[in-house]
Amino acid sequence: MLARSILLIATLVGAQLSLSAQTYTSSDKKAIKAFEEASRLFEMREFEQAILRTTSAIERDPSFAEAWLIQADVFIELGRISEAIASLEQAVQVNPDFFPNKYFTLGMLYMDQSRYDAAAGQFRRLLKYREVAPPIKERAQQQLRNCEFAGEAIKNPVPFDPQNLGEGVNTWMAEYYPSITVDGQQLLFTREVRQSPEQRRGQEDFFMSNWDGEKWGPAAPMADINTPGNEGAPAISPDGQTMVFTACDLYGSYGPDRVGYGSCDLFITYRVGNGWAKAKNMGDRINTPHWESQPSISADGRTLYFVRGNRNPGKRNSNIFMSQLDEKGNWGIPEKLSSTINTDGNEESVLIHPDGKTLYFSSDGHPGMGGLDIFVSRRIGHNEWTTPQNLGYPINTPADENSLLVSPSGEVAFFSSDRAGGFGDLDLYSFTLPPDVRPDPVSYVRGTVFDEETRRPLFAQFELIDIETEEVVVQSYSNSDDGRFLVALPLNRRYALNASKKGYLFYSDHFDLLDASNYTDGKSLDVPLSKVREGVTMVLNNVFFDTDRFDLKPESKVELEKLIAFLELNAGLNAEISGHTDNQGSAQHNKTLSENRAKAVREYLIAGGIDAARLRYKGYGQDKPIADNNTEKGRALNRRTELTVIEKP
């Protein structure tokens, strides 16, 4: 907080040095000389020597207000806050009306020590002075609101017991900006790699750690992504197939084969087999001559949230933007999030939870503890959000809090901290998130697409559809190397799965995510695809009928439209639509029912533009079971509609 929020008195020092000696609050020439030497030493960052000279000036003239102020400034730079407070209190005592801005600085220092009542008193004193610039008064009023909020927050703390992620992840170096796959098995983060603790600045690289069931395993560098340059703030999509990250440099080069537009740009890469493709700059729609960083990807991979800001000496401002992927695969012009989220202050460290609507971010513009606090808001429409809620104390403190990551279940959160008891510098920690700031829980579905005959894994397109709303929730591809996919899905919904690949019949299935146990267990699916050839059959698992009726239910529309598209793509293919039942009821009734159901499907396809000459239908009743009719599960499998490729109707 201090580095950004406290008004350094160097502005005063520079102004005073340009004036004649008689404008000082002291007339002692030796005191003035010591003060001016201290000012020069301060500018040269020789802080210990500057302290000695300010002490000399004060010993000569204890009422020398400027000397107390520059001494406080030096202590602030050294992080010696208690001594800075003592110097400012002396400046107030010897000359209350000189340089009223000192009350703002003193108030901020009190806030840093959680002395909110004392801080509020300083801000109120500042606001009484007419000569104080309006921007400073606005900041003082904001900090007054923060003091009021913080006082109540401290009286009503939230549960908070952070746990270090352990030696597999954390080292004596700094680890920060975590990201996690939806199954909770892979943790991606940034590490500032240094050769020794004495090295002041290191190189930012990505590391990945795997969960072994009990703890996080040894983190390994991501060789496909890391370069001699800096890579930071990674966001991995919930399915683990896409990664967006930040690369920074001054204008131009961002490392080998990377060219950028501004001080920091966003780059994107995709998983290829067990590795990653060459990262590409996301282009001038996303990146600007300013600063783009800290991305977050929605669960469906179609919305990108990120931070854009200005980084100029003495000035900083950042806000949250979002961009959406269009039907052609291009990222749209970024849209600034509404004023409900963005303020005149700084917003950063954005995270969109896999539930698709819960947004976490850091801000110093909403009421908080004084620095960057973490907030949560929920989307209620396009770029419409609920009023941000502060996560509370002691999750938030007078210092800056950011880099929050929330698990798919919403129960656990991760963050970075240099608190005592760690391995050194910034470490990654986890804690239980209070219930009132949790997102909607999501689970995950993992699957493998493969050739039904050879069992060879396949690269194929798949989509998951909410059966009730007919909304396509996820549209993506299985991994090109092993045919696997992994997606995040909200709980308490019914879903249809469709998978397709050129030269193959498409595959369909449906399932529920209604059980809270799905938080951690997820759901696993086998997705076999059969090559298009005469005699091959596929079950239309997402064609639904009410019991003992042959009217197509509305939920069948998605599957049938998919089937129409498939038949249009394979214009030379002829098919038989067949209906099947279990053995409940009479054989004749079941045959009639199954035939009417097959006929209903054929009529829908014809109405959708498929030539009737390509289609025939038949009801087989209970004659061709594929499972045991003595169990409910078996009977459910036997109640089905199928499509079989035939030579001619």
XYZ file of C-alpha atoms in Angstrom:
649
model
C 0.000 0.000 0.000
C 2.661 2.519 0.992
C 4.484 2.478 -2.334
C 1.330 3.557 -4.128
C -0.793 5.478 -1.641
C 1.420 7.584 0.622
C 2.211 11.041 -0.706
C 5.978 11.220 -0.559
C 7.246 14.541 0.676
C 9.903 14.653 -2.015
C 7.553 17.003 -3.886
C 7.846 19.445 -1.033
C 11.599 18.982 -0.864
C 12.099 19.769 -4.540
C 9.964 22.883 -4.280
C 11.750 24.139 -1.189
C 15.221 23.629 -2.656
C 14.375 26.051 -5.443
C 13.454 28.780 -2.978
C 15.596 31.066 -0.865
C 16.572 30.171 2.662
C 14.223 32.657 4.317
C 11.197 30.675 3.053
C 12.067 27.776 5.376
C 10.405 27.482 8.742
C 13.877 27.729 10.284
C 16.252 30.688 10.227
C 19.221 28.684 11.543
C 21.717 28.618 8.659
C 23.489 25.466 9.841
C 20.175 23.688 10.239
C 19.159 24.756 6.736
C 22.470 23.565 5.313
C 22.068 20.164 6.993
C 18.507 19.951 5.670
C 19.576 20.733 2.093
C 22.360 18.141 2.311
C 19.810 15.608 3.579
C 17.540 16.465 0.646
C 20.313 15.829 -1.873
C 21.255 12.559 -0.148
C 17.605 11.531 -0.263
C 17.455 12.150 -4.011
C 20.624 10.044 -4.368
C 18.943 7.305 -2.247
C 21.700 7.451 0.344
C 19.138 7.104 3.087
C 21.280 6.379 6.137
C 23.411 9.459 5.495
C 20.239 11.476 4.926
C 18.974 10.441 8.372
C 22.186 11.692 9.968
C 21.850 15.092 8.281
C 18.164 15.485 9.204
C 19.063 14.630 12.790
C 21.702 17.353 12.719
C 19.191 19.859 11.365
C 16.642 18.957 14.038
C 19.217 19.163 16.824
C 20.039 22.699 15.656
C 16.361 23.688 15.418
C 13.704 21.304 16.845
C 10.955 23.464 15.283
C 12.293 22.950 11.726
C 9.161 21.398 10.142
C 10.795 20.584 6.782
C 13.527 18.574 8.507
C 10.960 16.440 10.332
C 9.109 15.880 7.056
C 12.145 14.824 5.032
C 13.179 12.541 7.880
C 9.731 10.902 7.789
C 10.113 10.498 4.036
C 13.432 8.688 4.465
C 11.958 6.349 7.075
C 9.065 5.557 4.713
C 11.522 4.604 1.975
C 13.316 2.304 4.440
C 10.057 0.726 5.628
C 10.618 1.998 9.181
C 7.010 3.007 9.664
C 6.961 3.586 13.437
C 9.874 6.025 13.126
C 8.187 7.760 10.175
C 5.063 8.219 12.289
C 7.097 9.693 15.143
C 8.757 12.200 12.782
C 5.431 13.257 11.267
C 3.857 13.643 14.698
C 6.718 15.994 15.579
C 6.123 17.953 12.355
C 2.459 18.331 13.335
C 3.384 19.427 16.836
C 5.933 22.096 15.850
C 3.881 23.618 13.022
C 0.310 22.258 12.612
C -0.582 24.416 9.602
C 2.587 23.942 7.564
C 2.113 21.636 4.538
C -1.359 20.196 5.358
C -0.715 17.193 3.084
C 1.303 15.735 5.940
C -2.005 14.773 7.558
C -2.803 12.520 4.608
C 0.587 10.824 4.877
C 0.239 10.384 8.623
C -3.267 8.991 8.178
C -2.024 6.427 5.666
C 0.761 5.378 8.027
C -1.728 4.924 10.858
C -3.836 2.751 8.523
C -0.777 0.654 7.781
C -0.677 -0.146 11.498
C -4.457 -0.746 11.657
C -4.949 2.407 13.766
C -8.088 3.376 11.890
C -9.587 5.808 14.411
C -6.330 7.769 14.543
C -6.119 7.707 10.742
C -9.655 9.044 10.383
C -8.728 11.971 12.623
C -5.836 12.924 10.332
C -7.999 12.808 7.195
C -10.607 15.030 8.855
C -7.910 17.561 9.792
C -6.688 17.601 6.189
C -10.178 18.296 4.831
C -10.404 21.527 6.856
C -7.691 23.203 4.764
C -8.930 25.100 1.701
C -5.534 25.085 -0.022
C -5.395 21.295 -0.296
C -5.784 20.222 -3.934
C -9.141 18.590 -4.852
C -7.562 15.238 -5.869
C -5.944 14.968 -2.423
C -9.236 15.803 -0.727
C -11.000 13.133 -2.789
C -8.433 10.569 -1.712
C -8.806 11.627 1.906
C -12.583 11.219 1.688
C -12.102 7.767 0.181
C -9.720 6.796 2.967
C -12.233 8.032 5.534
C -14.732 5.576 4.058
C -12.052 2.879 4.239
C -11.452 3.665 7.911
C -15.159 3.301 8.646
C -15.312 -0.010 6.763
C -12.112 -1.346 8.320
C -13.213 -0.492 11.846
C -16.348 -2.594 11.422
C -14.510 -5.375 9.571
C -12.000 -5.815 12.388
C -14.870 -6.107 14.874
C -16.411 -8.862 12.709
C -13.526 -11.007 11.400
C -14.132 -13.899 9.012
C -12.551 -17.344 9.558
C -9.084 -17.479 8.019
C -6.456 -20.196 8.533
C -4.027 -20.174 5.576
C -1.983 -23.312 4.901
C 1.342 -23.294 3.047
C 1.229 -25.487 -0.094
C 4.518 -27.083 0.890
C 7.987 -27.685 -0.458
C 6.764 -29.178 -3.737
C 5.557 -25.718 -4.759
C 7.301 -23.166 -2.548
C 11.006 -22.315 -2.323
C 13.170 -19.480 -0.995
C 12.288 -17.726 -4.252
C 8.956 -15.983 -4.927
C 5.946 -18.019 -6.124
C 2.762 -16.216 -7.148
C -0.142 -15.929 -9.658
C -1.550 -19.478 -9.399
C -3.927 -21.115 -11.875
C -5.536 -24.560 -11.636
C -7.281 -27.100 -13.878
C -10.919 -27.842 -13.133
C -10.188 -31.309 -11.754
C -7.798 -29.784 -9.233
C -4.933 -31.994 -10.394
C -2.537 -29.464 -11.938
C -1.361 -26.184 -10.434
C 0.355 -23.653 -12.695
C 2.154 -20.659 -11.206
C 4.896 -18.069 -11.721
C 8.270 -18.307 -9.996
C 10.890 -15.568 -9.980
C 14.003 -17.646 -10.625
C 17.152 -16.287 -8.990
C 20.632 -17.757 -8.672
C 21.028 -16.667 -5.043
C 19.076 -14.799 -2.354
C 21.398 -11.837 -2.849
C 20.290 -11.384 -6.480
C 17.825 -8.469 -6.404
C 15.761 -9.366 -9.458
C 15.238 -12.694 -11.137
C 13.593 -14.086 -14.245
C 9.909 -14.996 -14.246
C 9.120 -18.511 -15.498
C 6.182 -20.923 -15.326
C 6.150 -24.059 -13.202
C 3.619 -26.893 -12.965
C 2.888 -29.090 -9.948
C 0.667 -32.200 -9.896
C -1.552 -33.278 -6.999
C -0.663 -36.802 -5.859
C -3.755 -37.308 -3.719
C -2.184 -35.988 -0.526
C 0.087 -33.102 -1.443
C 1.446 -31.066 -4.335
C 4.369 -32.801 -6.035
C 7.686 -31.225 -7.060
C 7.022 -28.392 -9.505
C 8.720 -28.630 -12.895
C 9.480 -25.768 -15.308
C 7.327 -25.559 -18.443
C 10.060 -25.891 -21.044
C 7.712 -25.350 -24.014
C 6.753 -21.875 -22.768
C 9.653 -20.533 -20.728
C 12.237 -18.359 -22.472
C 15.221 -16.261 -21.350
C 12.676 -13.437 -21.076
C 9.919 -13.038 -18.499
C 6.648 -14.971 -18.501
C 4.086 -14.250 -15.804
C 0.465 -14.236 -14.627
C -0.653 -17.419 -16.420
C -4.306 -18.334 -16.894
C -4.995 -21.921 -17.882
C -8.441 -22.781 -19.186
C -10.445 -25.193 -17.017
C -9.917 -27.973 -19.578
C -6.154 -27.451 -19.491
C -5.965 -26.984 -23.278
C -5.476 -23.205 -23.575
C -3.145 -20.857 -21.758
C -2.964 -17.070 -21.857
C -0.067 -15.328 -20.162
C 1.800 -12.044 -19.895
C 5.187 -11.177 -21.359
C 6.744 -7.826 -20.528
C 9.529 -5.678 -21.855
C 9.922 -2.182 -23.116
C 8.457 -1.685 -26.554
C 9.437 -4.340 -29.051
C 10.940 -7.683 -28.145
C 9.424 -9.979 -25.512
C 11.885 -12.808 -25.828
C 12.751 -15.178 -28.674
C 10.343 -14.792 -31.610
C 7.961 -12.615 -29.605
C 7.089 -9.103 -30.677
C 4.720 -6.871 -28.761
C 2.790 -3.628 -28.835
C 3.394 -2.131 -25.386
C 5.089 -2.499 -22.023
C 3.294 -5.811 -21.340
C 1.266 -7.912 -23.785
C -0.923 -11.007 -23.619
C 0.134 -14.161 -25.476
C -1.836 -17.355 -26.126
C -0.817 -20.977 -26.622
C -2.635 -24.304 -27.016
C -1.810 -27.773 -25.794
C -0.484 -30.102 -28.491
C -0.244 -33.662 -27.243
C 1.730 -33.510 -24.021
C 3.354 -30.177 -24.890
C 2.417 -26.655 -25.925
C 2.414 -24.885 -29.276
C 4.510 -21.796 -29.898
C 2.907 -18.848 -28.103
C 1.449 -16.067 -30.244
C 0.751 -12.440 -29.438
C -3.024 -11.979 -29.121
C -2.932 -9.052 -31.543
C -3.714 -5.367 -31.554
C -7.354 -5.799 -30.584
C -6.251 -7.066 -27.189
C -2.825 -5.468 -26.810
C -2.076 -1.742 -26.939
C 0.893 0.576 -26.310
C -0.223 0.463 -22.679
C -0.072 -2.498 -20.268
C -2.134 -5.694 -20.594
C -1.747 -8.434 -18.005
C -3.343 -10.826 -15.482
C -5.726 -12.741 -17.790
C -8.534 -15.108 -16.827
C -10.414 -17.439 -19.207
C -14.075 -18.409 -18.874
C -15.002 -22.090 -18.584
C -16.214 -22.266 -22.192
C -13.015 -20.626 -23.441
C -14.951 -17.883 -25.222
C -14.514 -14.899 -22.892
C -11.200 -13.422 -21.824
C -10.949 -11.093 -18.839
C -7.769 -9.100 -18.307
C -6.286 -5.951 -16.791
C -5.277 -2.930 -18.868
C -3.454 0.003 -17.363
C -1.004 2.844 -17.666
C 2.409 2.506 -16.075
C 4.028 5.931 -16.090
C 6.427 7.373 -13.494
C 4.415 8.724 -10.586
C 1.082 7.594 -12.029
C -0.744 4.314 -12.189
C -4.260 3.347 -13.170
C -5.635 -0.025 -14.180
C -9.070 -1.422 -14.995
C -10.633 -4.745 -15.993
C -11.687 -5.484 -19.583
C -13.285 -8.441 -21.334
C -13.144 -9.733 -24.913
C -15.305 -12.403 -26.524
C -14.373 -14.951 -29.161
C -16.517 -14.697 -32.289
C -17.747 -17.521 -34.513
C -14.671 -17.180 -36.741
C -12.307 -17.655 -33.832
C -11.265 -13.995 -33.546
C -11.139 -12.078 -30.288
C -13.458 -9.074 -30.269
C -12.644 -5.495 -29.327
C -12.285 -5.453 -25.529
C -15.102 -3.950 -23.504
C -14.385 -2.195 -20.228
C -16.312 -3.679 -17.333
C -18.997 -1.387 -15.990
C -18.506 1.230 -13.291
C -19.980 -1.226 -10.805
C -16.613 -3.010 -11.026
C -14.138 -0.412 -12.290
C -13.379 2.738 -10.310
C -11.087 5.744 -10.645
C -8.581 3.737 -8.622
C -6.919 0.464 -9.568
C -8.534 -2.871 -10.366
C -6.363 -5.907 -11.035
C -5.857 -9.661 -10.456
C -9.155 -10.590 -12.108
C -10.529 -14.147 -11.880
C -13.704 -15.442 -13.519
C -14.742 -18.636 -11.744
C -15.671 -21.710 -13.834
C -19.307 -21.155 -12.805
C -19.231 -18.431 -15.471
C -20.665 -15.627 -13.353
C -18.642 -15.122 -10.169
C -15.866 -12.558 -10.553
C -13.045 -12.026 -8.066
C -10.706 -9.057 -8.348
C -8.511 -6.700 -6.349
C -9.258 -2.996 -6.030
C -8.245 0.049 -4.030
C -11.244 2.025 -5.282
C -14.008 0.235 -3.341
C -14.363 0.531 0.459
C -11.749 -1.665 2.073
C -8.869 -1.915 4.492
C -6.747 0.734 2.772
C -4.723 -0.925 0.023
C -5.708 -3.402 -2.667
C -8.477 -5.582 -1.226
C -10.068 -8.661 -2.799
C -13.727 -8.386 -3.826
C -16.372 -10.663 -5.312
C -19.194 -9.731 -7.691
C -21.689 -11.788 -9.678
C -22.766 -11.272 -13.271
C -26.518 -10.692 -13.645
C -26.563 -9.722 -17.338
C -24.228 -8.662 -20.115
C -21.674 -6.487 -18.317
C -24.116 -6.110 -15.446
C -22.750 -6.989 -12.015
C -23.811 -7.027 -8.401
C -22.236 -4.510 -6.018
C -18.763 -5.862 -5.159
C -18.480 -7.482 -1.738
C -15.264 -7.196 0.264
C -14.020 -10.649 1.335
C -13.496 -9.297 4.829
C -10.801 -9.125 7.475
C -8.294 -10.786 7.965
C -8.376 -12.070 4.372
C -7.920 -8.408 3.493
C -5.492 -6.255 5.489
C -3.976 -2.753 5.232
C -1.412 -4.255 2.826
C -2.134 -5.220 -0.799
C -3.995 -8.484 -1.412
C -4.183 -10.003 -4.875
C -3.462 -13.166 -6.917
C -6.563 -14.939 -5.583
C -7.471 -18.305 -7.113
C -10.723 -20.089 -6.185
C -11.111 -23.845 -6.643
C -13.905 -25.208 -8.878
C -15.849 -26.386 -5.813
C -15.664 -22.862 -4.421
C -14.644 -24.152 -1.017
C -10.892 -23.520 -1.222
C -8.972 -20.442 -2.337
C -5.278 -19.918 -3.043
C -3.201 -16.769 -2.692
C 0.389 -15.545 -2.460
C 1.940 -14.084 0.696
C 5.328 -13.351 2.252
C 3.989 -13.947 5.770
C 6.258 -15.354 8.483
C 6.716 -19.121 8.659
C 7.040 -19.737 4.918
C 9.941 -20.948 2.815
C 11.051 -17.403 1.995
C 9.815 -14.481 -0.087
C 6.312 -14.987 -1.551
C 4.802 -18.450 -1.005
C 1.513 -19.924 -2.208
C -1.110 -20.693 0.452
C -4.621 -22.137 0.558
C -7.537 -21.390 2.879
C -11.217 -22.219 3.263
C -13.343 -19.540 1.614
C -16.215 -18.175 3.760
C -19.584 -19.489 2.476
C -21.078 -16.081 1.654
C -18.337 -15.229 -0.851
C -18.213 -18.615 -2.579
C -19.201 -19.115 -6.228
C -21.712 -21.672 -7.426
C -19.960 -25.036 -7.227
C -18.948 -26.661 -10.479
C -17.840 -30.151 -11.271
C -15.979 -31.561 -14.214
C -16.426 -34.133 -16.924
C -13.466 -35.944 -18.364
C -13.643 -38.212 -21.370
C -11.686 -39.988 -24.065
C -12.674 -40.023 -27.736
C -11.514 -43.131 -29.593
C -12.141 -45.281 -32.654
C -14.627 -47.927 -31.554
C -13.003 -50.636 -33.670
C -9.267 -49.961 -33.202
C -9.472 -48.176 -29.789
C -7.096 -45.573 -31.214
C -7.539 -42.116 -29.594
C -9.096 -39.494 -31.870
C -8.886 -35.744 -32.252
C -12.559 -34.783 -32.503
C -14.929 -31.906 -31.914
C -17.322 -32.169 -29.002
C -19.959 -30.000 -27.420
C -21.925 -30.080 -24.202
C -25.439 -28.705 -24.169
C -27.758 -27.803 -21.311
C -30.760 -30.000 -22.118
C -33.286 -27.669 -20.500
C -32.111 -24.390 -22.028
C -30.626 -25.863 -25.247
C -27.600 -23.625 -24.631
C -24.245 -24.852 -25.910
C -22.222 -24.701 -22.704
C -18.908 -25.943 -24.103
C -17.639 -26.415 -27.649
C -14.081 -27.673 -27.971
C -11.791 -30.469 -29.210
C -10.265 -33.540 -27.641
C -6.494 -33.674 -27.252
C -4.736 -34.542 -30.510
C -2.344 -36.925 -28.762
C -4.494 -38.986 -26.395
C -8.085 -38.083 -27.348
C -8.870 -36.797 -23.873
C -10.923 -33.805 -22.834
C -11.743 -32.127 -19.534
C -14.453 -29.512 -19.021
C -16.031 -27.582 -16.153
C -19.802 -27.705 -15.749
C -22.180 -26.185 -13.185
C -23.933 -28.650 -10.910
C -27.675 -29.326 -10.721
C -28.136 -29.499 -14.488
C -28.739 -32.161 -17.164
C -26.363 -32.217 -20.122
C -26.197 -33.675 -23.608
C -22.858 -34.613 -25.150
C -22.243 -34.706 -28.892
C -18.918 -35.684 -30.457
C -18.112 -35.715 -34.160
C -15.275 -36.232 -36.611
C -15.228 -36.298 -40.387
C -15.656 -39.846 -41.683
C -17.328 -41.028 -38.460
C -20.864 -41.248 -37.160
C -21.394 -38.720 -34.412
C -21.780 -39.911 -30.843
C -24.353 -38.683 -28.335
C -24.974 -39.233 -24.662
C -26.622 -37.491 -21.734
C -26.017 -37.330 -18.016
C -26.932 -35.459 -14.845
C -24.716 -33.508 -12.475
C -27.099 -33.376 -9.556
C -25.117 -34.878 -6.691
C -22.909 -32.762 -4.430
C -20.360 -35.595 -4.491
C -19.635 -34.526 -8.067
C -17.643 -31.601 -6.604
C -14.587 -33.784 -6.314
C -15.430 -37.009 -8.121
C -16.409 -35.520 -11.451
C -17.733 -37.754 -14.210
C -15.834 -39.920 -16.682
C -17.110 -40.780 -20.152
C -15.972 -43.092 -22.930
C -16.763 -41.622 -26.346
C -16.445 -44.277 -29.081
C -16.807 -43.118 -32.689
C -17.671 -45.532 -35.497
C -16.515 -45.026 -39.069
C -19.252 -44.396 -41.594
C -19.846 -47.673 -43.416
C -22.763 -49.873 -44.294
C -24.236 -51.705 -41.333
C -22.799 -49.505 -38.584
C -25.266 -48.280 -35.956
C -25.330 -45.398 -33.513
C -27.711 -44.846 -30.624
C -29.458 -41.471 -30.570
C -29.102 -41.096 -26.813
C -30.498 -37.580 -26.724
C -33.820 -38.314 -28.430
C -36.481 -38.370 -25.707
C -40.110 -39.511 -25.427
C -42.532 -39.510 -22.519
C -43.439 -42.918 -21.126
C -45.649 -44.907 -23.504
C -45.873 -41.995 -25.976
C -44.298 -41.271 -29.350
C -44.380 -37.454 -29.342
C -40.846 -36.086 -29.476
C -39.976 -34.118 -26.339
C -38.596 -30.600 -26.866
C -35.237 -31.689 -25.417
C -34.763 -33.871 -28.513
C -34.382 -30.859 -30.797
C -30.646 -30.382 -30.256
C -29.869 -33.998 -31.138
C -32.156 -34.059 -34.168
C -30.719 -30.830 -35.554
C -27.277 -32.358 -35.127
C -28.479 -35.419 -37.046
C -29.832 -33.249 -39.868
C -26.466 -31.507 -40.162
C -24.711 -34.883 -40.224
C -26.958 -36.210 -43.002
C -26.464 -33.025 -45.023
C -22.690 -33.369 -44.671
C -22.872 -37.032 -45.763
C -25.189 -36.602 -48.719
C -24.571 -40.114 -50.068
C -25.550 -41.840 -46.857
C -28.873 -43.664 -46.486
C -30.204 -44.706 -43.114
C -32.722 -46.736 -41.195
C -34.273 -45.165 -38.114
C -35.207 -47.928 -35.690
C -37.176 -47.850 -32.453
C -36.632 -50.251 -29.538
C -38.328 -50.854 -26.175
C -37.818 -52.888 -23.031
C -39.959 -55.965 -22.276
C -42.540 -54.183 -20.136
C -46.007 -54.544 -21.685
C -47.169 -56.725 -24.569
C -44.884 -57.478 -27.483
C -47.377 -56.093 -30.012
C -47.880 -52.868 -28.094
C -44.133 -52.387 -27.830
C -43.622 -52.993 -31.534
C -46.295 -50.446 -32.447
C -44.893 -47.909 -29.976
C -41.334 -48.334 -31.245
C -42.442 -48.011 -34.868
C -44.336 -44.796 -34.162
C -41.295 -43.376 -32.386
C -39.017 -44.236 -35.315
C -41.553 -42.688 -37.669
C -41.645 -39.467 -35.599
C -37.875 -39.122 -35.907
C -37.986 -39.750 -39.673
C -40.705 -37.125 -40.113
C -38.666 -34.554 -38.171
C -35.654 -35.193 -40.406
C -37.751 -34.873 -43.557
C -39.257 -31.616 -42.274
C -35.693 -30.434 -41.738
C -34.843 -30.897 -45.423
C -33.587 -34.489 -45.634
C -34.810 -36.374 -48.724
C -37.409 -38.946 -47.680
C -35.924 -41.392 -50.195
C -32.785 -41.637 -48.041
C -34.646 -42.722 -44.922
C -36.652 -45.718 -43.804
C -38.008 -46.522 -40.366
C -38.884 -49.669 -38.460
C -40.027 -50.607 -34.978
C -38.401 -53.669 -33.421
C -40.173 -53.480 -30.081
C -38.463 -55.690 -27.508
C -36.867 -58.046 -30.050
C -33.315 -56.599 -30.010
C -32.263 -55.891 -26.418
C -28.711 -54.677 -25.787
C -28.858 -55.087 -22.001
C -30.513 -57.166 -19.275
C -34.243 -56.458 -19.020
C -34.248 -57.692 -15.415
C -32.698 -54.444 -14.125
C -33.901 -50.858 -14.387
C -30.534 -49.805 -15.785
C -30.719 -52.507 -18.444
C -34.297 -51.641 -19.380
C -33.308 -47.972 -19.725
C -30.568 -48.944 -22.197
C -33.003 -51.047 -24.197
C -35.422 -48.118 -24.604
C -33.624 -46.396 -27.452
C -33.706 -44.950 -30.951
C -30.967 -45.900 -33.403
C -29.642 -44.886 -36.794
C -28.098 -47.577 -39.011
C -26.234 -46.875 -42.247
C -27.769 -48.861 -45.122
C -27.040 -49.226 -48.810
C -30.478 -48.006 -49.829
C -33.904 -47.562 -48.200
